[in-house]
Amino acid sequence: MDLYPLRWPFFDAHHRALAEDLRAWAARELGGLAEREELDPDGVARELVRRLGEAGWLRYCVPAAYGGVHARVDVRSLCLAREILAYHSGLADFAFAMQGLGSLPIALFGSEELRARYLPAVARGERIAAFALSEPQAGSDVAAIQTAARRVQDGYELVGTKTWISNAGLAHQYVVFARTGPGKEDLTAFVVDAHAQGLRVSSRIRTLSPHPLGTLTLDGCRVPATHRLGEEGEGYAVAMRTLDTFRATVGAAAVGFARRALDEAVRHSRQRVAFGQALSDFQLARWKLAWMATEVEASELLVYRAAWAHDCDAGRGPQDSSMAKLYATEAAQRVVDEAVQLHGAWGVVAGSTAERLYRDVRALRIYEGTSEIQALVVGRQVVRESARQEVAR
Ligand SMILES: Cc1cc2nc3c(=O)[nH]c(=O)nc-3n(C[C@H](O)[C@H](O)[C@H](O)COP(=O)(O)OP(=O)(O)OC[C@H]3O[C@@H](n4cnc5c(N)ncnc54)[C@H](O)[C@@H]3O)c2cc1C
């Protein structure tokens, strides 16, 4: 991460301290992971959760009362951590982010007993967390969820399929969203232990870049009533509040990938000689570098504004975080693509940093709400605001 943004007014002294300490740790600890990530993503992901936990970084994923750092999870800290980790390793960013995404529903809606049981262990990196919302027929359209939770004695019985689930097969527990009524948003969230009877990882899915992912089958899976998060029918709110907290952090990871691509491209173009001069001395190359730098900083501004607005309750609702995710992930794709172009053939060599970034950045425009869904949120808000102003005039 560049140090300049830390001077922006969105940050307090403790944010700057976190960024400096984590930058030093990541530079020391995360070098040389890339090759192992490709060969053994599950093993490296498990190891990263343990090491992030031991070093204390996962404490940013849970509230202070349960072993965390801040009274409530601080989105600026999550964004700084994701940007810095993504700069060094896509899988380190993944390991960190999933501990947060998979545990925030418990922090926000869990009983005291559930929080005390799961959150400190997540913060120490001793339990791996997961968030199971998507289904084969329900991705963007969350209200199409078919997994059903039926009341039985002492609890619920879950039947259905969850797919594209990060950490499937690695997680110690899953936050599972299931239908408890006929209404579109009649969903309820549960914490389901990985060893619960009737839950199995029915397949693993290989993706463009190393990312532990799989499908869960819930076949009469028994869940105690005490493992329900919030009230029956509150699951849609559990999902949306969690995703709204994490949306800007996906933008931050995109910034980390993009800034790394920019740094690599600048370094390469200064060293590469063509037609008797450094590539970086050609105006056309500088035009590319100028746009890459501008898009990285514009993304950072949107991401950290959204994070600040969330932490300080100063925002306009989901619009800020949707705009940040939309812009930062789309811009990162363009920046990484230009970095590959500036590297010439070296940019497509398997295992090179530019090639790895090209693969790492792609999924960010899809998960936790696709770019199109973010655009729908922003567009709806823009039109509503215009109508509101018309009425007020
Ligand atoms: C690497 C990775 C990790 C993931 N991890 C998790 C996880 O841990 N837990 C989890 O629950 N899910 C996870 N997902 C799933 C992810 O959240 C979904 O893939 C995402 O929500 C999109 O759903 P879908 O794939 O079903 O696409 P669809 O919803 O079928 O969308 C297909 C295309 O149609 C577009 N589209 C959809 N609706 C509209 C519309 N109204 N207007 C215009 N265009 C539209 C979409 O933008 C997209 O381009 C992960 C996905 C990936 C790739």
CSV table of N, CA and C in Angstrom, one decimal, residues 65-170:
chain,number,residue,atom,x,y,z
A,65,ALA,N,-15.5,-7.3,22.5
A,65,ALA,CA,-16.0,-8.1,23.6
A,65,ALA,C,-15.7,-9.6,23.4
A,66,TYR,N,-15.3,-10.0,22.2
A,66,TYR,CA,-15.1,-11.4,21.9
A,66,TYR,C,-13.7,-11.6,21.4
A,67,GLY,N,-12.7,-10.8,21.8
A,67,GLY,CA,-11.3,-11.0,21.4
A,67,GLY,C,-10.9,-10.1,20.3
A,68,GLY,N,-11.7,-9.2,19.9
A,68,GLY,CA,-11.4,-8.3,18.8
A,68,GLY,C,-10.7,-7.0,19.2
A,69,VAL,N,-10.6,-6.1,18.3
A,69,VAL,CA,-9.8,-4.9,18.6
A,69,VAL,C,-10.8,-3.7,18.9
A,70,HIS,N,-11.8,-3.5,18.0
A,70,HIS,CA,-12.7,-2.4,18.1
A,70,HIS,C,-14.1,-2.9,18.7
A,71,ALA,N,-14.8,-1.9,19.4
A,71,ALA,CA,-16.1,-2.3,20.0
A,71,ALA,C,-17.0,-2.9,18.9
A,72,ARG,N,-17.0,-2.3,17.8
A,72,ARG,CA,-17.8,-2.9,16.7
A,72,ARG,C,-16.8,-3.0,15.5
A,73,VAL,N,-17.0,-4.0,14.6
A,73,VAL,CA,-16.0,-4.2,13.6
A,73,VAL,C,-15.9,-3.0,12.7
A,74,ASP,N,-14.6,-2.6,12.6
A,74,ASP,CA,-14.3,-1.3,11.9
A,74,ASP,C,-13.9,-1.5,10.5
A,75,VAL,N,-14.8,-0.9,9.6
A,75,VAL,CA,-14.6,-1.3,8.1
A,75,VAL,C,-13.3,-0.7,7.6
A,76,ARG,N,-12.9,0.5,8.1
A,76,ARG,CA,-11.6,1.0,7.6
A,76,ARG,C,-10.5,0.1,7.9
A,77,SER,N,-10.5,-0.5,9.0
A,77,SER,CA,-9.4,-1.5,9.4
A,77,SER,C,-9.5,-2.7,8.4
A,78,LEU,N,-10.7,-3.2,8.2
A,78,LEU,CA,-10.9,-4.3,7.3
A,78,LEU,C,-10.4,-4.0,5.9
A,79,CYS,N,-10.7,-2.8,5.4
A,79,CYS,CA,-10.2,-2.4,4.1
A,79,CYS,C,-8.7,-2.2,4.0
A,80,LEU,N,-8.1,-1.6,5.0
A,80,LEU,CA,-6.7,-1.5,5.0
A,80,LEU,C,-6.0,-2.9,5.0
A,81,ALA,N,-6.5,-3.8,5.8
A,81,ALA,CA,-6.0,-5.1,5.9
A,81,ALA,C,-6.1,-5.8,4.6
A,82,ARG,N,-7.3,-5.7,3.9
A,82,ARG,CA,-7.5,-6.4,2.7
A,82,ARG,C,-6.6,-5.8,1.6
A,83,GLU,N,-6.5,-4.5,1.5
A,83,GLU,CA,-5.6,-3.9,0.5
A,83,GLU,C,-4.2,-4.4,0.6
A,84,ILE,N,-3.7,-4.4,1.9
A,84,ILE,CA,-2.3,-4.7,2.1
A,84,ILE,C,-2.1,-6.2,1.8
A,85,LEU,N,-3.0,-7.1,2.3
A,85,LEU,CA,-2.8,-8.5,2.1
A,85,LEU,C,-2.9,-8.9,0.6
A,86,ALA,N,-3.9,-8.3,-0.1
A,86,ALA,CA,-4.1,-8.6,-1.5
A,86,ALA,C,-2.9,-8.2,-2.3
A,87,TYR,N,-2.2,-7.1,-1.9
A,87,TYR,CA,-1.0,-6.6,-2.6
A,87,TYR,C,0.0,-7.8,-2.6
A,88,HIS,N,0.1,-8.6,-1.5
A,88,HIS,CA,1.1,-9.6,-1.4
A,88,HIS,C,0.6,-11.0,-1.9
A,89,SER,N,-0.7,-11.3,-1.5
A,89,SER,CA,-1.2,-12.7,-1.8
A,89,SER,C,-2.7,-12.7,-1.8
A,90,GLY,N,-3.2,-13.2,-2.9
A,90,GLY,CA,-4.7,-13.3,-3.0
A,90,GLY,C,-5.3,-14.2,-2.0
A,91,LEU,N,-4.5,-15.3,-1.7
A,91,LEU,CA,-5.1,-16.3,-0.7
A,91,LEU,C,-5.0,-15.7,0.7
A,92,ALA,N,-4.0,-14.9,1.0
A,92,ALA,CA,-4.0,-14.3,2.4
A,92,ALA,C,-5.2,-13.3,2.5
A,93,ASP,N,-5.5,-12.6,1.5
A,93,ASP,CA,-6.6,-11.7,1.5
A,93,ASP,C,-7.9,-12.5,1.7
A,94,PHE,N,-8.0,-13.6,1.0
A,94,PHE,CA,-9.2,-14.5,1.1
A,94,PHE,C,-9.3,-15.1,2.5
A,95,ALA,N,-8.2,-15.6,3.0
A,95,ALA,CA,-8.2,-16.2,4.4
A,95,ALA,C,-8.7,-15.2,5.4
A,96,PHE,N,-8.2,-13.9,5.3
A,96,PHE,CA,-8.6,-12.9,6.2
A,96,PHE,C,-10.1,-12.5,6.1
A,97,ALA,N,-10.5,-12.3,4.8
A,97,ALA,CA,-11.9,-11.8,4.5
A,97,ALA,C,-12.9,-12.8,5.0
A,98,MET,N,-12.6,-14.1,4.7
A,98,MET,CA,-13.7,-15.1,5.1
A,98,MET,C,-13.9,-15.2,6.6
A,99,GLN,N,-12.8,-15.0,7.4
A,99,GLN,CA,-13.0,-15.0,8.8
A,99,GLN,C,-14.0,-13.9,9.3
A,100,GLY,N,-13.9,-12.8,8.5
A,100,GLY,CA,-14.9,-11.7,8.8
A,100,GLY,C,-16.3,-12.0,8.3
A,101,LEU,N,-16.4,-12.3,7.0
A,101,LEU,CA,-17.7,-12.5,6.4
A,101,LEU,C,-18.4,-13.7,7.1
A,102,GLY,N,-17.7,-14.7,7.4
A,102,GLY,CA,-18.3,-15.9,8.0
A,102,GLY,C,-18.7,-15.7,9.5
A,103,SER,N,-18.1,-14.7,10.1
A,103,SER,CA,-18.4,-14.5,11.6
A,103,SER,C,-19.2,-13.3,11.9
A,104,LEU,N,-19.3,-12.3,11.0
A,104,LEU,CA,-20.1,-11.1,11.3
A,104,LEU,C,-21.5,-11.4,11.6
A,105,PRO,N,-22.2,-12.3,10.8
A,105,PRO,CA,-23.6,-12.6,11.2
A,105,PRO,C,-23.8,-13.1,12.6
A,106,ILE,N,-22.8,-13.8,13.1
A,106,ILE,CA,-22.8,-14.3,14.5
A,106,ILE,C,-22.7,-13.1,15.5
A,107,ALA,N,-21.7,-12.2,15.1
A,107,ALA,CA,-21.5,-11.0,15.9
A,107,ALA,C,-22.7,-10.1,16.0
A,108,LEU,N,-23.4,-9.9,14.8
A,108,LEU,CA,-24.5,-9.0,14.7
A,108,LEU,C,-25.8,-9.6,15.3
A,109,PHE,N,-26.0,-10.9,15.0
A,109,PHE,CA,-27.4,-11.5,15.4
A,109,PHE,C,-27.3,-12.7,16.3
A,110,GLY,N,-26.1,-13.2,16.6
A,110,GLY,CA,-26.1,-14.4,17.5
A,110,GLY,C,-26.4,-14.1,18.9
A,111,SER,N,-26.8,-15.2,19.6
A,111,SER,CA,-27.0,-15.1,21.1
A,111,SER,C,-25.6,-14.9,21.8
A,112,GLU,N,-25.7,-14.5,23.0
A,112,GLU,CA,-24.5,-14.4,23.8
A,112,GLU,C,-23.7,-15.7,23.8
A,113,GLU,N,-24.4,-16.8,23.9
A,113,GLU,CA,-23.7,-18.1,24.0
A,113,GLU,C,-23.0,-18.4,22.6
A,114,LEU,N,-23.7,-18.1,21.5
A,114,LEU,CA,-23.1,-18.4,20.2
A,114,LEU,C,-21.8,-17.5,20.0
A,115,ARG,N,-22.0,-16.2,20.3
A,115,ARG,CA,-20.8,-15.3,20.2
A,115,ARG,C,-19.6,-15.8,21.0
A,116,ALA,N,-19.9,-16.2,22.2
A,116,ALA,CA,-18.8,-16.6,23.1
A,116,ALA,C,-18.2,-17.9,22.6
A,117,ARG,N,-19.0,-18.7,22.0
A,117,ARG,CA,-18.5,-20.0,21.5
A,117,ARG,C,-17.6,-19.9,20.3
A,118,TYR,N,-18.1,-19.0,19.3
A,118,TYR,CA,-17.4,-19.0,18.0
A,118,TYR,C,-16.4,-17.9,17.8
A,119,LEU,N,-16.7,-16.7,18.3
A,119,LEU,CA,-16.0,-15.5,17.8
A,119,LEU,C,-14.5,-15.5,18.3
A,120,PRO,N,-14.3,-15.8,19.6
A,120,PRO,CA,-12.9,-15.7,20.0
A,120,PRO,C,-12.0,-16.7,19.3
A,121,ALA,N,-12.6,-17.9,19.0
A,121,ALA,CA,-11.8,-18.9,18.2
A,121,ALA,C,-11.5,-18.5,16.8
A,122,VAL,N,-12.5,-17.8,16.2
A,122,VAL,CA,-12.3,-17.2,14.8
A,122,VAL,C,-11.2,-16.2,14.9
A,123,ALA,N,-11.2,-15.4,15.9
A,123,ALA,CA,-10.2,-14.3,16.0
A,123,ALA,C,-8.8,-14.9,16.2
A,124,ARG,N,-8.7,-16.0,16.9
A,124,ARG,CA,-7.4,-16.6,17.1
A,124,ARG,C,-6.9,-17.5,15.9
A,125,GLY,N,-7.8,-17.7,15.0
A,125,GLY,CA,-7.5,-18.5,13.8
A,125,GLY,C,-7.6,-20.0,14.1
A,126,GLU,N,-8.3,-20.3,15.1
A,126,GLU,CA,-8.5,-21.7,15.5
A,126,GLU,C,-9.7,-22.4,14.9
A,127,ARG,N,-10.7,-21.6,14.5
A,127,ARG,CA,-11.8,-22.1,13.8
A,127,ARG,C,-11.9,-21.3,12.5
A,128,ILE,N,-12.2,-22.0,11.4
A,128,ILE,CA,-12.4,-21.4,10.1
A,128,ILE,C,-13.9,-21.1,9.8
A,129,ALA,N,-14.2,-19.9,9.3
A,129,ALA,CA,-15.6,-19.5,9.2
A,129,ALA,C,-16.0,-19.6,7.7
A,130,ALA,N,-17.3,-19.7,7.5
A,130,ALA,CA,-17.8,-19.7,6.1
A,130,ALA,C,-19.3,-19.1,6.1
A,131,PHE,N,-19.7,-18.6,4.9
A,131,PHE,CA,-20.9,-17.9,4.7
A,131,PHE,C,-21.6,-18.6,3.5
A,132,ALA,N,-22.8,-19.3,3.8
A,132,ALA,CA,-23.4,-20.1,2.8
A,132,ALA,C,-24.8,-19.6,2.4
A,133,LEU,N,-24.7,-18.7,1.4
A,133,LEU,CA,-26.0,-18.0,0.9
A,133,LEU,C,-26.4,-18.6,-0.5
A,134,SER,N,-25.4,-18.6,-1.4
A,134,SER,CA,-25.7,-18.9,-2.8
A,134,SER,C,-26.2,-20.3,-3.0
A,135,GLU,N,-27.0,-20.5,-4.0
A,135,GLU,CA,-27.5,-21.8,-4.4
A,135,GLU,C,-27.5,-21.9,-5.9
A,136,PRO,N,-27.6,-23.1,-6.4
A,136,PRO,CA,-27.6,-23.3,-7.9
A,136,PRO,C,-28.6,-22.4,-8.6
A,137,GLN,N,-29.7,-22.1,-8.0
A,137,GLN,CA,-30.8,-21.3,-8.7
A,137,GLN,C,-30.9,-19.9,-8.0
A,138,ALA,N,-30.0,-19.6,-7.1
A,138,ALA,CA,-30.2,-18.4,-6.3
A,138,ALA,C,-28.8,-17.7,-6.1
A,139,GLY,N,-28.4,-16.9,-7.0
A,139,GLY,CA,-27.1,-16.1,-6.8
A,139,GLY,C,-27.4,-14.7,-6.6
A,140,SER,N,-27.5,-13.9,-7.6
A,140,SER,CA,-27.9,-12.5,-7.5
A,140,SER,C,-29.3,-12.4,-6.8
A,141,ASP,N,-30.2,-13.3,-7.2
A,141,ASP,CA,-31.5,-13.3,-6.7
A,141,ASP,C,-31.7,-14.1,-5.4
A,142,VAL,N,-31.3,-13.4,-4.3
A,142,VAL,CA,-31.2,-14.1,-3.0
A,142,VAL,C,-32.6,-14.6,-2.6
A,143,ALA,N,-33.7,-13.9,-3.0
A,143,ALA,CA,-35.0,-14.3,-2.6
A,143,ALA,C,-35.5,-15.6,-3.3
A,144,ALA,N,-34.7,-16.1,-4.2
A,144,ALA,CA,-35.0,-17.4,-4.9
A,144,ALA,C,-34.5,-18.6,-4.1
A,145,ILE,N,-33.9,-18.4,-2.9
A,145,ILE,CA,-33.3,-19.5,-2.2
A,145,ILE,C,-34.4,-20.6,-1.9
A,146,GLN,N,-34.0,-21.8,-2.1
A,146,GLN,CA,-34.9,-23.0,-2.0
A,146,GLN,C,-34.6,-23.8,-0.8
A,147,THR,N,-33.4,-23.8,-0.2
A,147,THR,CA,-33.0,-24.6,0.9
A,147,THR,C,-34.1,-24.3,2.0
A,148,ALA,N,-34.6,-25.3,2.6
A,148,ALA,CA,-35.7,-25.2,3.5
A,148,ALA,C,-35.3,-25.6,4.9
A,149,ALA,N,-35.8,-24.8,5.9
A,149,ALA,CA,-35.6,-25.2,7.3
A,149,ALA,C,-37.0,-25.5,7.9
A,150,ARG,N,-37.1,-26.7,8.3
A,150,ARG,CA,-38.4,-27.2,8.9
A,150,ARG,C,-38.3,-27.4,10.4
A,151,ARG,N,-39.3,-26.8,11.1
A,151,ARG,CA,-39.2,-27.0,12.6
A,151,ARG,C,-39.4,-28.4,13.0
A,152,VAL,N,-38.5,-28.9,13.8
A,152,VAL,CA,-38.6,-30.3,14.4
A,152,VAL,C,-38.4,-30.1,15.9
A,153,GLN,N,-38.6,-31.2,16.7
A,153,GLN,CA,-38.4,-31.1,18.1
A,153,GLN,C,-37.0,-30.5,18.4
A,154,ASP,N,-36.9,-29.5,19.3
A,154,ASP,CA,-35.6,-28.9,19.7
A,154,ASP,C,-34.9,-28.1,18.6
A,155,GLY,N,-35.4,-28.0,17.4
A,155,GLY,CA,-34.6,-27.3,16.5
A,155,GLY,C,-35.2,-27.3,15.1
A,156,TYR,N,-34.3,-27.4,14.1
A,156,TYR,CA,-34.7,-27.4,12.7
A,156,TYR,C,-34.1,-28.5,11.9
A,157,GLU,N,-34.7,-28.8,10.8
A,157,GLU,CA,-34.1,-29.8,9.8
A,157,GLU,C,-33.9,-29.0,8.5
A,158,LEU,N,-32.7,-29.0,8.0
A,158,LEU,CA,-32.4,-28.3,6.8
A,158,LEU,C,-32.2,-29.2,5.6
A,159,VAL,N,-32.8,-28.8,4.5
A,159,VAL,CA,-32.7,-29.6,3.3
A,159,VAL,C,-32.5,-28.7,2.1
A,160,GLY,N,-31.4,-29.0,1.4
A,160,GLY,CA,-31.1,-28.1,0.2
A,160,GLY,C,-29.7,-28.2,-0.2
A,161,THR,N,-29.3,-27.3,-1.2
A,161,THR,CA,-27.9,-27.3,-1.7
A,161,THR,C,-27.4,-25.9,-1.7
A,162,LYS,N,-26.2,-25.7,-1.2
A,162,LYS,CA,-25.5,-24.4,-1.2
A,162,LYS,C,-24.3,-24.6,-2.1
A,163,THR,N,-24.1,-23.6,-3.0
A,163,THR,CA,-22.9,-23.8,-3.9
A,163,THR,C,-22.1,-22.5,-4.0
A,164,TRP,N,-20.9,-22.6,-4.6
A,164,TRP,CA,-19.9,-21.5,-4.6
A,164,TRP,C,-19.5,-21.1,-3.2
A,165,ILE,N,-19.4,-22.0,-2.3
A,165,ILE,CA,-19.2,-21.6,-0.9
A,165,ILE,C,-17.7,-21.7,-0.6
A,166,SER,N,-17.2,-20.5,-0.3
A,166,SER,CA,-15.7,-20.3,0.0
A,166,SER,C,-15.5,-21.1,1.3
A,167,ASN,N,-14.4,-21.8,1.4
A,167,ASN,CA,-14.0,-22.5,2.6
A,167,ASN,C,-14.8,-23.8,2.7
A,168,ALA,N,-15.6,-24.2,1.7
A,168,ALA,CA,-16.3,-25.5,1.8
A,168,ALA,C,-15.2,-26.6,2.0
A,169,GLY,N,-15.4,-27.4,3.0
A,169,GLY,CA,-14.4,-28.5,3.3
A,169,GLY,C,-13.3,-28.1,4.3
A,170,LEU,N,-13.1,-26.8,4.4
A,170,LEU,CA,-12.1,-26.3,5.4
A,170,LEU,C,-12.7,-25.8,6.7
